[in-house]
C-alpha cells in the first residue's frame, strides 16, 4: 500500500497523447468506437474499468452538488422543442466559419487558422484558391417521426443548460426554493465540431456535468467567487494539484 501511494505521488509527464491512448486501451479504460469496422472518428467507448471510473466521477460530482439544501437535480431529455434553440440563439449563432480549399479539399476554420488569418492561405497546401467563409451550424440535426420535412426537424442538444432554463419554474416551485438556488444535471450533449481530436478531450458526443446557480442581480460576483473556491476544493480533495488547476476567464465571442 505504501509503495503504491508513493508511486502515485511521482510526477510523470506524458510523452505524447498516443501513449495515453494505447495505455487506456490495454488497461480497458477507453476503446475506439466501432474499432472492428475501422473506427468512428472522435467517438470513444468506455471499457470495463473506464465505465466504472466515469460512474465514480459522476457520483462524486452529483453528491457534492445535490447534497445541499440549495441545489436540486434534473435529468432532462436530449431532444427538446426546436424553439428552445431558436430562443437560445443556437440556431442562428452557434456556428463556426469554415473555408474550403478548392485545390486540396481541406476544410478549416477561418477564425483560428493562422495561415488564413495572416496570408489568406490554405493551411494544408498553401493555395489561395479558397471559398468564402461559410457558417456551419454545430448542432446535430435529425427528424422526429416518419416524415423527414422541415416541420419534423429536432436537434440533439449541444448543452444540458437549456434543460435548466426551461425547467426553472418547475424546479423552483416543486423544491420550494428561493433564489439563490441551483440546478445540477449530468447528461450527453452533441456538437458537430469540424476539428475534433485530442482523444477524449474534444469529441462530438460527450457527457457534461453542469450546475447553474441562480442569484439575485448584483450578488453574482460574490457567488461566483464563492463557487470558484468550492470547486477548487472539490478537485483538490480528489487529488488534483493546485498547480494543475486554473480558472479560465471566458471572453465574449463576436
Ligand atoms: Zn489546400
Coordinates of N, CA and C and ligand atoms in Angstrom, one line a residue:
X1 N 0.8 -1.2 0.0 CA 0.0 0.0 0.0 C 0.9 1.3 0.0
X2 N 1.9 1.2 0.9 CA 2.8 2.4 1.0 C 3.5 2.6 -0.4
X3 N 4.0 1.5 -1.0 CA 4.7 1.7 -2.2 C 3.8 2.2 -3.3
X4 N 2.5 1.8 -3.2 CA 1.6 2.2 -4.2 C 1.3 3.7 -4.1
X5 N 1.2 4.2 -2.9 CA 0.9 5.6 -2.7 C 2.1 6.4 -3.1
X6 N 3.3 5.9 -2.8 CA 4.5 6.7 -3.2 C 4.6 6.7 -4.7
X7 N 4.2 5.6 -5.4 CA 4.2 5.6 -6.8 C 3.2 6.6 -7.4
X8 N 2.1 6.7 -6.7 CA 1.1 7.7 -7.2 C 1.5 9.1 -7.1
X9 N 2.4 9.3 -6.1 CA 2.8 10.7 -5.8 C 3.9 11.2 -6.9
X10 N 4.5 10.2 -7.5 CA 5.5 10.5 -8.5 C 4.9 11.4 -9.6
X11 N 5.6 12.4 -10.0 CA 5.1 13.2 -11.1 C 5.8 12.7 -12.4
X12 N 4.9 12.2 -13.3 CA 5.5 11.7 -14.6 C 4.7 12.5 -15.7
X13 N 5.5 13.0 -16.6 CA 4.8 13.7 -17.6 C 4.7 12.8 -18.8
X14 N 3.7 13.0 -19.6 CA 3.3 12.1 -20.7 C 4.2 12.5 -21.9
X15 N 4.7 11.4 -22.6 CA 5.5 11.7 -23.8 C 4.6 12.3 -24.9
X16 N 3.6 11.6 -25.2 CA 2.6 12.1 -26.2 C 1.3 11.5 -25.9
X17 N 0.3 12.0 -26.6 CA -1.1 11.6 -26.4 C -1.3 10.1 -26.8
X18 N -0.5 9.7 -27.8 CA -0.7 8.3 -28.3 C -0.4 7.3 -27.2
X19 N 0.6 7.6 -26.3 CA 1.0 6.8 -25.2 C -0.3 6.5 -24.3
X20 N -1.0 7.6 -24.1 CA -2.2 7.6 -23.2 C -3.3 6.8 -23.9
X21 N -3.4 7.0 -25.2 CA -4.5 6.3 -25.9 C -4.2 4.8 -25.9
X22 N -3.0 4.3 -26.1 CA -2.6 2.9 -26.1 C -2.8 2.3 -24.7
X23 N -2.3 3.0 -23.7 CA -2.4 2.5 -22.3 C -3.9 2.4 -21.9
X24 N -4.7 3.4 -22.3 CA -6.2 3.3 -22.0 C -6.8 2.1 -22.6
X25 N -6.4 1.8 -23.8 CA -7.0 0.6 -24.5 C -6.5 -0.7 -23.8
X26 N -5.2 -0.8 -23.6 CA -4.6 -2.0 -23.0 C -5.2 -2.3 -21.6
X27 N -5.5 -1.3 -20.8 CA -6.0 -1.5 -19.5 C -7.5 -1.6 -19.4
X28 N -8.2 -1.4 -20.5 CA -9.6 -1.5 -20.5 C -10.4 -0.2 -20.1
X29 N -9.7 0.9 -20.3 CA -10.4 2.2 -19.9 C -11.2 2.7 -21.1
X30 N -10.5 2.9 -22.2 CA -11.2 3.6 -23.4 C -10.8 2.9 -24.7
X31 N -11.9 2.5 -25.5 CA -11.7 1.9 -26.8 C -12.2 2.8 -27.9
X32 N -11.6 2.7 -29.0 CA -12.1 3.4 -30.2 C -13.5 2.9 -30.5
X33 N -14.4 3.8 -30.8 CA -15.8 3.3 -31.2 C -15.8 2.6 -32.5
X34 N -16.5 1.5 -32.6 CA -16.6 0.7 -33.8 C -15.3 0.3 -34.4
X35 N -14.4 -0.1 -33.5 CA -13.0 -0.3 -34.0 C -12.9 -1.5 -35.0
X36 N -13.8 -2.5 -34.9 CA -13.7 -3.6 -35.8 C -14.1 -3.2 -37.2
X37 N -14.8 -2.1 -37.4 CA -15.1 -1.6 -38.7 C -14.3 -0.4 -39.1
X38 N -13.1 -0.3 -38.5 CA -12.2 0.8 -38.9 C -12.3 2.0 -37.9
X39 N -13.3 2.0 -37.0 CA -13.4 3.1 -36.0 C -14.2 4.3 -36.5
X40 N -14.9 4.9 -35.6 CA -15.6 6.2 -36.0 C -14.9 7.3 -35.4
X41 N -14.5 8.2 -36.2 CA -13.6 9.4 -35.8 C -14.2 10.1 -34.6
X42 N -13.4 10.3 -33.6 CA -13.7 11.1 -32.4 C -14.7 10.6 -31.5
X43 N -15.1 9.3 -31.7 CA -16.1 8.6 -30.8 C -15.3 7.5 -30.0
X44 N -15.6 7.5 -28.7 CA -14.8 6.6 -27.9 C -15.8 5.8 -27.0
X45 N -15.4 4.6 -26.7 CA -16.2 3.7 -25.8 C -15.5 3.5 -24.5
X46 N -16.2 3.6 -23.4 CA -15.5 3.4 -22.1 C -15.6 1.9 -21.7
X47 N -14.5 1.3 -21.5 CA -14.5 -0.2 -21.3 C -14.8 -0.5 -19.8
X48 N -14.4 -1.8 -19.4 CA -14.7 -2.3 -18.1 C -14.3 -1.4 -17.0
X49 N -13.0 -0.9 -17.0 CA -12.6 0.0 -16.0 C -13.0 1.4 -16.2
X50 N -13.0 1.8 -17.5 CA -13.3 3.2 -17.8 C -14.8 3.6 -17.4
X51 N -15.7 2.6 -17.7 CA -17.1 2.9 -17.4 C -17.3 3.0 -15.9
X52 N -16.5 2.2 -15.1 CA -16.6 2.3 -13.7 C -16.1 3.6 -13.1
X53 N -14.9 4.0 -13.7 CA -14.3 5.2 -13.3 C -15.2 6.5 -13.6
X54 N -15.8 6.4 -14.8 CA -16.7 7.5 -15.2 C -17.9 7.6 -14.2
X55 N -18.4 6.4 -13.8 CA -19.5 6.4 -12.9 C -19.1 7.0 -11.5
X56 N -17.9 6.6 -11.1 CA -17.4 7.2 -9.8 C -17.2 8.7 -9.8
X57 N -16.8 9.2 -11.0 CA -16.6 10.6 -11.1 C -18.0 11.3 -11.0
X58 N -18.9 10.8 -11.8 CA -20.2 11.4 -11.8 C -20.9 11.3 -10.4
X59 N -20.7 10.2 -9.7 CA -21.3 10.1 -8.4 C -20.7 11.1 -7.4
X60 N -19.4 11.3 -7.5 CA -18.7 12.2 -6.6 C -19.2 13.7 -6.9
X61 N -19.3 14.0 -8.1 CA -19.8 15.3 -8.5 C -21.3 15.5 -8.1
X62 N -22.1 14.5 -8.4 CA -23.5 14.6 -8.1 C -23.8 14.8 -6.6
X63 N -23.0 14.1 -5.8 CA -23.1 14.2 -4.3 C -22.7 15.5 -3.8
X64 N -21.6 16.0 -4.4 CA -21.1 17.3 -3.9 C -22.1 18.4 -4.3
X65 N -22.8 18.2 -5.4 CA -23.7 19.2 -5.9 C -25.1 19.2 -5.2
X66 N -25.6 18.0 -5.1 CA -27.1 17.9 -4.8 C -27.3 17.6 -3.3
X67 N -26.2 17.3 -2.5 CA -26.5 17.1 -1.1 C -26.3 18.4 -0.4
X68 N -27.0 19.4 -0.9 CA -27.1 20.7 -0.3 C -28.6 21.2 -0.4
X69 N -29.0 22.0 0.5 CA -30.3 22.5 0.5 C -30.7 23.3 -0.8
X70 N -29.6 24.0 -1.3 CA -29.9 25.0 -2.3 C -29.7 24.5 -3.7
X71 N -29.5 23.2 -3.9 CA -29.3 22.7 -5.3 C -30.2 21.5 -5.5
X72 N -30.9 21.5 -6.6 CA -31.7 20.3 -7.0 C -31.1 19.7 -8.3
X73 N -31.5 18.4 -8.5 CA -31.0 17.7 -9.7 C -32.1 17.7 -10.8
X74 N -31.6 17.5 -12.0 CA -32.5 17.5 -13.1 C -31.9 16.5 -14.2
X75 N -32.8 15.7 -14.8 CA -32.4 14.8 -15.9 C -33.3 15.1 -17.0
X76 N -32.9 16.0 -17.9 CA -33.8 16.5 -19.0 C -33.5 15.6 -20.2
X77 N -34.5 15.6 -21.1 CA -34.4 14.8 -22.4 C -33.3 15.5 -23.3
X78 N -32.7 14.7 -24.1 CA -31.7 15.2 -25.1 C -32.4 15.9 -26.2
X79 N -33.6 15.4 -26.6 CA -34.4 16.1 -27.7 C -35.3 17.1 -27.0
X80 N -35.2 18.4 -27.5 CA -36.1 19.4 -27.0 C -36.9 20.1 -28.1
X81 N -37.9 20.8 -27.7 CA -38.6 21.6 -28.7 C -37.7 22.5 -29.5
X82 N -37.7 22.5 -30.8 CA -36.8 23.3 -31.6 C -36.8 24.8 -31.2
X83 N -37.9 25.3 -30.7 CA -38.0 26.7 -30.3 C -37.0 27.1 -29.2
X84 N -36.7 26.1 -28.4 CA -35.7 26.3 -27.4 C -34.4 26.8 -28.0
X85 N -34.0 26.2 -29.1 CA -32.7 26.5 -29.7 C -32.8 27.8 -30.5
X86 N -34.0 28.1 -30.9 CA -34.2 29.4 -31.6 C -34.0 30.5 -30.5
X87 N -34.7 30.3 -29.4 CA -34.7 31.3 -28.3 C -33.3 31.5 -27.7
X88 N -32.6 30.4 -27.6 CA -31.3 30.5 -27.0 C -30.2 31.1 -27.9
X89 N -30.6 31.2 -29.2 CA -29.6 31.7 -30.2 C -28.8 30.7 -30.9
X90 N -29.0 29.4 -30.5 CA -28.1 28.4 -31.1 C -28.4 28.1 -32.6
X91 N -29.7 28.3 -33.0 CA -30.0 28.1 -34.4 C -29.3 29.1 -35.3
X92 N -29.3 30.4 -34.8 CA -28.7 31.4 -35.7 C -27.3 31.7 -35.4
X93 N -26.8 31.4 -34.2 CA -25.5 31.9 -33.9 C -24.4 30.8 -33.5
X94 N -24.9 29.5 -33.3 CA -24.0 28.5 -32.8 C -23.2 27.9 -34.0
X95 N -22.3 28.6 -34.6 CA -21.7 28.1 -35.8 C -20.2 28.5 -35.8
X96 N -19.5 27.7 -36.7 CA -18.1 28.1 -36.9 C -18.0 28.5 -38.4
X97 N -17.2 29.6 -38.7 CA -17.0 30.0 -40.0 C -16.0 29.0 -40.7
X98 N -16.4 28.4 -41.8 CA -15.5 27.4 -42.5 C -15.1 27.9 -43.9
X99 N -13.9 27.5 -44.2 CA -13.4 27.8 -45.6 C -13.0 26.5 -46.2
X100 N -13.3 26.3 -47.5 CA -12.9 25.1 -48.3 C -11.7 25.5 -49.2
X101 N -10.7 24.7 -49.2 CA -9.6 24.8 -50.2 C -10.1 24.1 -51.4
X102 N -10.1 24.8 -52.6 CA -10.6 24.2 -53.8 C -9.6 23.3 -54.5
X103 N -8.3 23.4 -54.0 CA -7.3 22.6 -54.6 C -7.1 21.2 -53.8
X104 N -6.9 21.3 -52.5 CA -6.7 20.0 -51.8 C -7.9 19.6 -51.0
X105 N -9.0 20.3 -51.1 CA -10.3 20.0 -50.5 C -10.3 20.0 -48.9
X106 N -9.2 20.6 -48.4 CA -9.2 20.7 -46.9 C -10.3 21.7 -46.5
X107 N -11.0 21.4 -45.4 CA -11.9 22.4 -44.8 C -11.4 22.8 -43.5
X108 N -11.3 24.1 -43.3 CA -10.8 24.6 -42.0 C -11.5 25.8 -41.5
X109 N -11.3 26.1 -40.2 CA -12.0 27.2 -39.6 C -11.2 28.5 -39.9
X110 N -12.0 29.5 -40.4 CA -11.3 30.7 -40.8 C -10.9 31.6 -39.6
X111 N -11.5 31.4 -38.4 CA -11.2 32.3 -37.3 C -10.1 31.9 -36.4
X112 N -9.5 30.7 -36.6 CA -8.4 30.3 -35.7 C -7.3 29.6 -36.5
X113 N -7.3 29.8 -37.8 CA -6.2 29.2 -38.6 C -5.2 30.3 -39.0
X114 N -4.0 30.2 -38.5 CA -3.0 31.3 -38.7 C -2.7 31.6 -40.2
X115 N -2.5 30.6 -41.0 CA -2.1 30.8 -42.4 C -3.2 31.6 -43.1
X116 N -4.5 31.3 -42.7 CA -5.6 32.0 -43.3 C -5.7 33.5 -42.8
X117 N -5.6 33.6 -41.5 CA -5.7 34.9 -40.9 C -4.6 35.9 -41.4
X118 N -3.4 35.4 -41.6 CA -2.3 36.3 -42.0 C -2.2 36.4 -43.5
X119 N -2.3 35.3 -44.2 CA -1.9 35.3 -45.6 C -3.0 34.8 -46.5
X120 N -4.2 34.6 -46.0 CA -5.3 34.0 -46.8 C -4.9 32.8 -47.6
X121 N -4.2 31.9 -46.8 CA -3.6 30.7 -47.5 C -4.2 29.4 -46.8
X122 N -4.3 28.3 -47.6 CA -4.7 27.1 -47.1 C -3.6 26.5 -46.1
X123 N -4.0 26.0 -44.9 CA -3.0 25.5 -44.0 C -2.4 24.2 -44.5
X124 N -3.0 23.5 -45.4 CA -2.5 22.2 -45.9 C -1.6 22.4 -47.0
X125 N -2.0 23.1 -48.1 CA -1.2 23.1 -49.3 C -0.8 24.5 -49.7
X126 N -1.2 25.5 -48.9 CA -0.7 26.9 -49.2 C -1.4 27.6 -50.3
X127 N -2.5 27.0 -50.9 CA -3.2 27.6 -52.0 C -4.0 28.8 -51.6
X128 N -4.2 29.7 -52.6 CA -5.1 30.9 -52.3 C -6.4 30.6 -53.0
X129 N -6.6 29.5 -53.6 CA -7.9 29.2 -54.3 C -8.9 28.7 -53.2
X130 N -9.5 29.6 -52.5 CA -10.3 29.3 -51.4 C -11.7 29.8 -51.5
X131 N -12.7 29.1 -50.9 CA -14.1 29.6 -50.8 C -14.2 30.8 -49.8
X132 N -15.3 31.5 -49.9 CA -15.6 32.5 -48.8 C -15.9 31.7 -47.6
X133 N -15.7 32.3 -46.4 CA -16.1 31.6 -45.1 C -17.6 31.4 -45.1
X134 N -18.0 30.2 -44.8 CA -19.5 29.9 -44.6 C -19.7 29.4 -43.2
X135 N -20.9 29.8 -42.7 CA -21.2 29.4 -41.4 C -21.8 28.0 -41.3
X136 N -21.3 27.2 -40.5 CA -21.6 25.8 -40.4 C -22.2 25.6 -39.0
X137 N -23.5 25.3 -38.8 CA -24.0 25.1 -37.5 C -23.5 23.8 -36.8
X138 N -23.2 24.0 -35.5 CA -22.6 22.9 -34.8 C -23.6 21.9 -34.2
X139 N -24.9 22.2 -34.4 CA -25.9 21.3 -33.8 C -26.2 20.1 -34.7
X140 N -26.3 18.9 -34.1 CA -26.7 17.7 -34.9 C -28.2 17.8 -35.1
X141 N -28.5 17.6 -36.4 CA -29.9 17.8 -36.7 C -30.5 16.4 -37.1
X142 N -31.7 16.1 -36.7 CA -32.4 14.9 -37.1 C -33.9 15.1 -37.3
X143 N -34.6 14.1 -37.6 CA -36.1 14.3 -37.7 C -36.8 13.4 -36.8
X144 N -37.9 14.0 -36.3 CA -38.8 13.3 -35.3 C -40.0 12.7 -36.1
X145 N -40.2 11.5 -35.9 CA -41.4 10.9 -36.6 C -41.0 10.4 -38.0
X146 N -42.0 9.9 -38.7 CA -41.6 9.2 -40.0 C -41.4 10.1 -41.2
X147 N -41.8 11.4 -41.1 CA -41.7 12.3 -42.3 C -40.5 13.2 -42.1
X148 N -39.6 13.1 -43.1 CA -38.4 14.0 -43.0 C -38.6 15.3 -43.7
X149 N -39.4 16.2 -43.1 CA -39.5 17.5 -43.7 C -39.1 18.6 -42.7
X150 N -39.2 19.8 -43.1 CA -38.8 20.9 -42.2 C -39.5 21.0 -40.9
X151 N -40.8 20.6 -40.9 CA -41.6 20.6 -39.7 C -41.2 19.6 -38.7
X152 N -40.4 18.6 -39.1 CA -40.1 17.5 -38.1 C -38.7 17.6 -37.6
X153 N -38.0 18.7 -37.9 CA -36.6 18.8 -37.5 C -36.4 19.0 -36.0
X154 N -35.6 18.2 -35.4 CA -35.2 18.3 -34.0 C -33.7 18.3 -33.9
X155 N -33.1 18.8 -32.8 CA -31.7 18.8 -32.7 C -31.3 18.0 -31.4
X156 N -30.1 17.3 -31.5 CA -29.5 16.7 -30.3 C -28.9 17.9 -29.6
X157 N -29.3 18.0 -28.3 CA -28.8 19.2 -27.5 C -27.3 19.4 -27.6
X158 N -26.9 20.6 -27.8 CA -25.4 20.9 -27.7 C -25.0 21.2 -26.3
X159 N -25.9 21.3 -25.4 CA -25.5 21.6 -24.0 C -26.7 21.2 -23.1
X160 N -26.4 20.9 -21.8 CA -27.5 20.5 -20.9 C -28.2 21.7 -20.3
X161 N -27.6 22.9 -20.4 CA -28.0 24.0 -19.6 C -29.5 24.5 -20.0
X162 N -29.8 24.3 -21.3 CA -31.2 24.8 -21.7 C -32.3 24.0 -21.0
X163 N -32.0 22.8 -20.6 CA -33.0 22.0 -19.8 C -33.2 22.7 -18.4
X164 N -32.2 23.3 -17.9 CA -32.3 24.0 -16.6 C -33.2 25.2 -16.8
X165 N -33.0 26.0 -17.9 CA -33.7 27.2 -18.1 C -35.2 26.9 -18.3
X166 N -35.5 25.9 -19.2 CA -36.9 25.7 -19.5 C -37.7 25.0 -18.3
X167 N -36.9 24.4 -17.4 CA -37.5 23.8 -16.2 C -37.3 24.6 -14.9
X168 N -36.8 25.9 -15.1 CA -36.5 26.7 -13.9 C -37.7 26.8 -13.0
X169 N -38.9 27.1 -13.5 CA -40.1 27.3 -12.6 C -40.5 26.0 -12.1
X170 N -40.5 24.9 -12.9 CA -40.9 23.6 -12.4 C -40.0 23.2 -11.2
X171 N -38.7 23.4 -11.3 CA -37.7 23.0 -10.3 C -37.9 23.9 -9.0
X172 N -38.1 25.2 -9.3 CA -38.2 26.1 -8.1 C -39.5 25.9 -7.3
X173 N -40.6 25.7 -8.0 CA -41.8 25.5 -7.2 C -41.9 24.2 -6.6
X174 N -41.5 23.1 -7.2 CA -41.6 21.8 -6.6 C -40.6 21.6 -5.5
X175 N -39.4 22.3 -5.5 CA -38.5 22.2 -4.4 C -38.7 23.3 -3.4
X176 N -39.6 24.2 -3.6 CA -39.8 25.3 -2.7 C -38.6 26.1 -2.4
X177 N -37.7 26.2 -3.3 CA -36.5 27.0 -3.1 C -36.7 28.5 -3.6
X178 N -36.0 29.3 -2.9 CA -36.0 30.7 -3.4 C -34.6 31.0 -3.8
X179 N -34.4 32.0 -4.7 CA -33.1 32.4 -5.2 C -32.3 32.9 -3.9
X180 N -31.0 32.6 -3.7 CA -30.2 31.8 -4.7 C -30.4 30.3 -4.6
X181 N -30.5 29.7 -5.7 CA -30.6 28.2 -5.7 C -30.1 27.7 -7.1
X182 N -29.7 26.4 -7.1 CA -29.1 25.9 -8.3 C -29.8 24.7 -8.8
X183 N -29.5 24.4 -10.1 CA -30.0 23.1 -10.7 C -28.8 22.4 -11.3
X184 N -28.6 21.1 -11.0 CA -27.5 20.4 -11.5 C -27.9 19.2 -12.4
X185 N -27.2 18.9 -13.4 CA -27.5 17.9 -14.3 C -26.3 17.2 -14.9
X186 N -26.4 15.9 -15.2 CA -25.3 15.2 -15.9 C -26.0 14.6 -17.1
X187 N -25.4 14.8 -18.3 CA -26.0 14.2 -19.4 C -25.2 14.3 -20.7
X188 N -25.6 13.6 -21.7 CA -24.9 13.6 -23.0 C -25.3 14.9 -23.8
X189 N -24.3 15.5 -24.4 CA -24.5 16.6 -25.4 C -23.7 16.3 -26.6
X190 N -24.1 17.0 -27.7 CA -23.5 16.7 -29.0 C -23.2 18.0 -29.7
X191 N -22.0 18.0 -30.3 CA -21.6 19.2 -31.1 C -20.9 18.7 -32.3
X192 N -21.3 19.1 -33.5 CA -20.7 18.6 -34.7 C -19.5 19.4 -35.1
X193 N -18.5 19.3 -34.3 CA -17.2 20.0 -34.4 C -16.5 19.7 -35.7
X194 N -16.0 20.6 -36.3 CA -15.3 20.4 -37.6 C -13.9 19.8 -37.3
X195 N -13.3 20.2 -36.1 CA -12.0 19.7 -35.8 C -12.0 19.1 -34.4
X196 N -12.6 17.9 -34.3 CA -12.5 17.2 -33.0 C -11.1 16.6 -32.9
X197 N -10.8 15.9 -31.9 CA -9.5 15.3 -31.8 C -9.0 15.3 -30.3
X198 N -7.7 15.1 -30.1 CA -7.1 15.0 -28.8 C -7.9 14.0 -27.9
X199 N -8.1 12.8 -28.5 CA -8.6 11.7 -27.7 C -9.9 12.1 -27.1
X200 N -10.2 11.8 -25.8 CA -11.5 12.0 -25.2 C -11.6 13.5 -24.8
X201 N -10.6 14.3 -25.1 CA -10.7 15.7 -24.6 C -11.5 16.6 -25.6
X202 N -11.7 16.2 -26.8 CA -12.5 17.0 -27.7 C -13.3 16.1 -28.6
X203 N -14.6 15.8 -28.3 CA -15.3 14.8 -29.0 C -16.7 15.5 -29.5
X204 N -17.3 14.8 -30.4 CA -18.6 15.3 -30.9 C -19.8 14.9 -30.0
X205 N -19.6 13.8 -29.3 CA -20.6 13.3 -28.4 C -19.9 13.3 -27.0
X206 N -20.4 13.9 -26.0 CA -19.7 14.0 -24.8 C -20.7 14.1 -23.6
X207 N -20.3 13.8 -22.4 CA -21.1 13.9 -21.3 C -20.7 15.1 -20.4
X208 N -21.7 15.9 -20.1 CA -21.5 17.1 -19.3 C -22.0 17.0 -17.9
X209 N -21.3 17.7 -17.0 CA -21.8 17.8 -15.6 C -22.0 19.3 -15.5
X210 N -23.2 19.8 -15.4 CA -23.4 21.3 -15.4 C -24.3 21.7 -14.2
X211 N -23.9 22.7 -13.5 CA -24.8 23.3 -12.5 C -24.9 24.7 -12.8
X212 N -26.2 25.2 -12.8 CA -26.5 26.6 -13.0 C -27.0 27.1 -11.6
X213 N -26.3 28.2 -11.2 CA -26.7 28.8 -9.9 C -27.4 30.1 -10.1
X214 N -28.6 30.2 -9.7 CA -29.4 31.5 -10.0 C -29.4 32.4 -8.8
X215 N -29.0 33.6 -9.0 CA -28.8 34.5 -7.9 C -29.5 35.9 -8.1
X216 N -29.6 36.7 -7.0 CA -30.2 38.0 -7.2 C -29.2 38.9 -8.0
X217 N -29.7 39.7 -8.9 CA -28.8 40.6 -9.6 C -28.0 41.4 -8.6
X218 N -26.8 41.6 -8.9 CA -25.9 42.4 -8.1 C -25.1 41.5 -7.1
X219 N -25.5 40.3 -6.8 CA -24.8 39.4 -5.9 C -24.0 38.4 -6.7
X220 N -24.0 38.5 -8.1 CA -23.3 37.5 -8.9 C -21.8 37.4 -8.7
X221 N -21.1 38.5 -8.5 CA -19.7 38.4 -8.3 C -19.3 37.7 -7.1
X222 N -20.1 38.0 -6.0 CA -19.9 37.3 -4.7 C -20.0 35.8 -4.8
X223 N -21.2 35.4 -5.5 CA -21.4 34.0 -5.6 C -20.4 33.3 -6.5
X224 N -20.0 34.0 -7.5 CA -19.0 33.5 -8.5 C -17.7 33.1 -7.7
X225 N -17.3 34.0 -6.9 CA -16.0 33.8 -6.2 C -16.2 32.6 -5.2
X226 N -17.4 32.6 -4.5 CA -17.6 31.5 -3.6 C -17.6 30.1 -4.3
X227 N -18.3 30.1 -5.4 CA -18.3 28.8 -6.2 C -17.0 28.4 -6.7
X228 N -16.2 29.4 -7.1 CA -14.9 29.1 -7.7 C -14.1 28.4 -6.6
X229 N -14.2 29.0 -5.4 CA -13.4 28.4 -4.2 C -13.9 27.0 -3.9
X230 N -15.2 26.8 -3.9 CA -15.8 25.4 -3.6 C -15.4 24.4 -4.7
X231 N -15.3 24.8 -5.9 CA -14.9 23.9 -7.0 C -13.5 23.5 -6.9
X232 N -12.6 24.5 -6.6 CA -11.2 24.2 -6.4 C -11.0 23.2 -5.3
X233 N -11.8 23.4 -4.2 CA -11.7 22.5 -3.1 C -12.1 21.1 -3.5
X234 N -13.1 21.0 -4.3 CA -13.6 19.7 -4.8 C -12.5 18.9 -5.5
X235 N -11.8 19.6 -6.5 CA -10.8 18.9 -7.3 C -9.6 18.6 -6.4
X236 N -9.2 19.5 -5.5 CA -8.1 19.2 -4.6 C -8.4 18.0 -3.8
X237 N -9.6 17.9 -3.3 CA -10.0 16.7 -2.5 C -9.7 15.4 -3.2
X238 N -9.9 15.4 -4.5 CA -9.8 14.2 -5.3 C -8.4 14.1 -5.9
X239 N -7.4 14.8 -5.4 CA -6.0 14.6 -5.8 C -5.4 15.5 -6.9
X240 N -6.2 16.5 -7.3 CA -5.6 17.4 -8.3 C -4.7 18.3 -7.6
X241 N -3.5 18.6 -8.2 CA -2.6 19.5 -7.6 C -3.1 21.0 -7.9
X242 N -2.8 21.8 -6.9 CA -3.3 23.2 -7.1 C -2.6 23.8 -8.4
X243 N -1.4 23.4 -8.7 CA -0.7 24.0 -9.9 C -1.3 23.5 -11.2
X244 N -2.1 22.4 -11.1 CA -2.8 21.9 -12.3 C -4.2 22.5 -12.5
X245 N -4.6 23.3 -11.6 CA -5.9 23.9 -11.7 C -5.9 25.4 -12.0
X246 N -6.7 25.8 -13.0 CA -6.7 27.2 -13.2 C -8.1 27.6 -13.6
X247 N -8.5 28.8 -13.3 CA -9.8 29.3 -13.7 C -9.6 30.0 -15.1
X248 N -10.4 29.6 -16.0 CA -10.2 30.2 -17.4 C -11.3 31.3 -17.7
X249 N -10.9 32.5 -17.7 CA -11.9 33.5 -18.0 C -12.4 33.4 -19.4
X250 N -13.7 33.4 -19.6 CA -14.3 33.3 -20.9 C -14.5 34.7 -21.5
X251 N -14.1 34.8 -22.8 CA -14.3 36.0 -23.4 C -15.5 36.0 -24.3
X252 N -16.2 37.1 -24.4 CA -17.4 37.1 -25.3 C -17.0 37.0 -26.7
X253 N -17.5 35.9 -27.4 CA -17.2 35.8 -28.9 C -18.0 36.7 -29.7
X254 N -17.4 37.3 -30.7 CA -18.1 38.3 -31.5 C -19.1 37.5 -32.5
Ligands
LIG1 ZN1 -5.3 23.3 -49.8

